[in-house]
XYZ file of C-alpha atoms in Angstrom:
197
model
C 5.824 13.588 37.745
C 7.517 10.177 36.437
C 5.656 9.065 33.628
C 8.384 7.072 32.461
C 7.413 3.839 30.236
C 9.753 0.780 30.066
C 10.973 0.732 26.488
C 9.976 -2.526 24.681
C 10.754 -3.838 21.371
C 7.915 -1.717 19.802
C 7.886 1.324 22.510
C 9.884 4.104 23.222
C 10.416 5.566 26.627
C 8.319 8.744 26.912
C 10.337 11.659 28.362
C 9.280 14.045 30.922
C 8.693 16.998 28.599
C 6.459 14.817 26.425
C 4.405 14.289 29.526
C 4.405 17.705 30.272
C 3.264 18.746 27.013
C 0.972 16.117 26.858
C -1.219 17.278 30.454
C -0.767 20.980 29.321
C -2.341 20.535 25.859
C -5.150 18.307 27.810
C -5.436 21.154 30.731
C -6.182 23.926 28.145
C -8.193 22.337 25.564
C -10.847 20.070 27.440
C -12.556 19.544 23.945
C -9.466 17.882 22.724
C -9.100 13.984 22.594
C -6.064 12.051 23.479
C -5.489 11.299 19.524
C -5.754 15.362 18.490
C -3.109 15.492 21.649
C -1.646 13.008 20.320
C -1.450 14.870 16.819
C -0.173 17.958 18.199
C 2.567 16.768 20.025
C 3.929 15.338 16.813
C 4.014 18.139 14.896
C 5.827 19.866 18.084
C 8.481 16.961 17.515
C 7.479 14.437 20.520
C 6.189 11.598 18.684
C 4.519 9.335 20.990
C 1.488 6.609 20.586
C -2.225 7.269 21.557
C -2.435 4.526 24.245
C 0.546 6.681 25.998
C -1.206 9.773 25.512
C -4.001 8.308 27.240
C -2.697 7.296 29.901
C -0.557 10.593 30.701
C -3.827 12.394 31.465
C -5.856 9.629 33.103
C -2.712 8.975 35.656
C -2.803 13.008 36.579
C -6.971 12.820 37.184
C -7.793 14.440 34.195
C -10.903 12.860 32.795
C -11.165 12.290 28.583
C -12.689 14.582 26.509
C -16.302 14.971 27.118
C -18.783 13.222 24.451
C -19.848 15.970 21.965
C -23.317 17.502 23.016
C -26.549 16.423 20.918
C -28.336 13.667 19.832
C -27.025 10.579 18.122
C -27.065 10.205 14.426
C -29.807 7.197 15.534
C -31.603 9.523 17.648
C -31.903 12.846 15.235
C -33.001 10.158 12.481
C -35.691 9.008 14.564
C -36.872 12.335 16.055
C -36.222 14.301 12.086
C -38.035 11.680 10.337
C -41.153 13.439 9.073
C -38.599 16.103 7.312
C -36.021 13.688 6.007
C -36.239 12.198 2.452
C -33.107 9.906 1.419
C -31.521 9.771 -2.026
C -29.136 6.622 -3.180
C -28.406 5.034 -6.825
C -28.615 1.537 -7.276
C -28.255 -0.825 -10.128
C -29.692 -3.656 -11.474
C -28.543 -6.493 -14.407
C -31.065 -7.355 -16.447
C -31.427 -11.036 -17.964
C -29.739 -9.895 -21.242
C -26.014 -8.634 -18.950
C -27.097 -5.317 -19.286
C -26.813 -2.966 -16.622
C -28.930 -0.075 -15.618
C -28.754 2.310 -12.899
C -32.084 3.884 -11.091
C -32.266 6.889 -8.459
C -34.683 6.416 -5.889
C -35.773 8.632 -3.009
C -36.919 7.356 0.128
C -39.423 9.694 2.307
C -38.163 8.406 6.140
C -41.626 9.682 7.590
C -43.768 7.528 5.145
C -41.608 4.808 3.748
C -42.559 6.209 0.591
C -40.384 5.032 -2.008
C -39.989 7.024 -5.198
C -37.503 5.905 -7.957
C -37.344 8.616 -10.637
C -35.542 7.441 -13.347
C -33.141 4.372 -14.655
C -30.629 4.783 -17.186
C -27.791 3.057 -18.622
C -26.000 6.471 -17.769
C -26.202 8.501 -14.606
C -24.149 11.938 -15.042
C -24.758 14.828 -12.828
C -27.235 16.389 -15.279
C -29.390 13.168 -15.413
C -29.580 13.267 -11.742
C -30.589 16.966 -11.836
C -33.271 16.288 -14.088
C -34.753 13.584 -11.322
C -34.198 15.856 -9.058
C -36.619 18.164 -10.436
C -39.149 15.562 -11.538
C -38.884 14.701 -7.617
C -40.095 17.995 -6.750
C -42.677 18.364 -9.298
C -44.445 14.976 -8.557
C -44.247 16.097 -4.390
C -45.591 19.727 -4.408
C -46.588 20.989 -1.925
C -45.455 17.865 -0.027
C -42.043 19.501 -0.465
C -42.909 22.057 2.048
C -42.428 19.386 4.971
C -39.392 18.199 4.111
C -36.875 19.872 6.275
C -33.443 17.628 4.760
C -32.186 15.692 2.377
C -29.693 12.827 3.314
C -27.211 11.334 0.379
C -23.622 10.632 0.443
C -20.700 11.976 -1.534
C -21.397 10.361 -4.870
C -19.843 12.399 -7.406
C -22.989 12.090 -9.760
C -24.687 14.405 -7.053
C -23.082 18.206 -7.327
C -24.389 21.687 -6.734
C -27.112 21.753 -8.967
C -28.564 18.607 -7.859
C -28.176 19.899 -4.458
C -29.612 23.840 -4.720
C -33.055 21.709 -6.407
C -33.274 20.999 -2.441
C -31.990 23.848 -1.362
C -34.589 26.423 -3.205
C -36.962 24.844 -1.083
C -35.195 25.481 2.040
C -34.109 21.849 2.653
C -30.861 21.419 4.384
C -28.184 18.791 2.720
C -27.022 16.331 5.062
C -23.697 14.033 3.402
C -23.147 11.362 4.982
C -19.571 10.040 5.925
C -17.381 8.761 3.512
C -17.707 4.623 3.254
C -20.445 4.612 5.712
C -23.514 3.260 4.316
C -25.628 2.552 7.515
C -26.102 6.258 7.856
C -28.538 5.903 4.979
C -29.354 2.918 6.452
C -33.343 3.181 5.814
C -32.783 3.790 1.834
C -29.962 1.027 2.152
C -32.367 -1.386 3.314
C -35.219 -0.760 0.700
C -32.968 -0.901 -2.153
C -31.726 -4.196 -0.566
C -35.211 -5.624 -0.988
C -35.013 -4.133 -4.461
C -32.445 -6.350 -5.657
C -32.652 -9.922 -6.680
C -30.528 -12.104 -4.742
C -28.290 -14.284 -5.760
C -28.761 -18.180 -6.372
């Protein structure tokens, strides 16, 4: 089939056996999207752009890549939130330029909002040490907490992380630069703050 493109100042005419390629690698791997097909035909030396790669398999009545089964990150939130407690770090200047930092813990099922410590320092072992304190002041509340959401501060590390995990909580990271996937925690430490003038 002729999947020729014009070439334009910014294009470059795909040929036939980047086409080819292109349908075969979206025949046998129906998981794939048109940017991994994309990927893979570059590093079989047909570099081509997405919006082409796209199109090869849409024009030949091959559908995209199905959406990946389960719920939505707003949907296992909602249905999880009884077993989810949040963790974040914030800060706060006080009148005299100084700044300290706080950890606080967020329970998602309550609202519950527990900051366990503020320092002028976190390290890792600081954040350990709430970590435990967390635990101690829940109890047996710990029991129905089934996951603990935080992102990929480097102040968090294993330790702070097997605290959860010895009580059979699962650690859920959230993505790199995306804050509204701790969006609940985000919010309350929002309200936290003192705005500006």
């Amino acid at each position: 089939m002729g999947l020729q493109r014009p070439a334009g100042p910014h294009r470059t005419a795909t040929n036939q056996g980047s086409a080819q390629e292109a349908l075969q690698l979206a025949r046998e791997n129906a998981k794939w999207g048109h940017r991994r097909i994309q990927g893979e035909l570059a590093r079989l030396g047909h570099p081509i752009a997405a919006s082409t790669v796209w199109e090869i398999p849409h024009a030949a009545g091959i559908d995209p890549a199905p959406r990946r089964t389960g719920p939505t990150w707003r949907e296992f939130l909602t249905n999880q939130a009884e077993g989810i407690i949040a963790v974040d770090f914030f800060h706060l200047d006080t009148a005299l330029g100084r700044r300290l930092h706080a950890l606080a813990f967020l329970e998602h099922g309550t609202r519950r909002l527990h900051i366990t410590g503020v320092t002028t320092n976190p390290t890792r072992e600081w954040a350990v040490q709430q970590a435990r304190n967390l635990a101690t002041d829940l109890g047996t509340r710990m029991e129905s907490l089934r996951f603990l959401l935080r992102d990929r501060d480097g102040k968090y590390g294993q330790s702070f992380d097997a605290v959860f995990q010895s009580e059979e909580m699962e650690i859920l990271k959230s993505a790199p630069r995306a804050p509204r996937m701790n969006a609940h925690c985000e919010r309350v430490i929002g309200s936290i703050r003192p705005r500006g003038p």
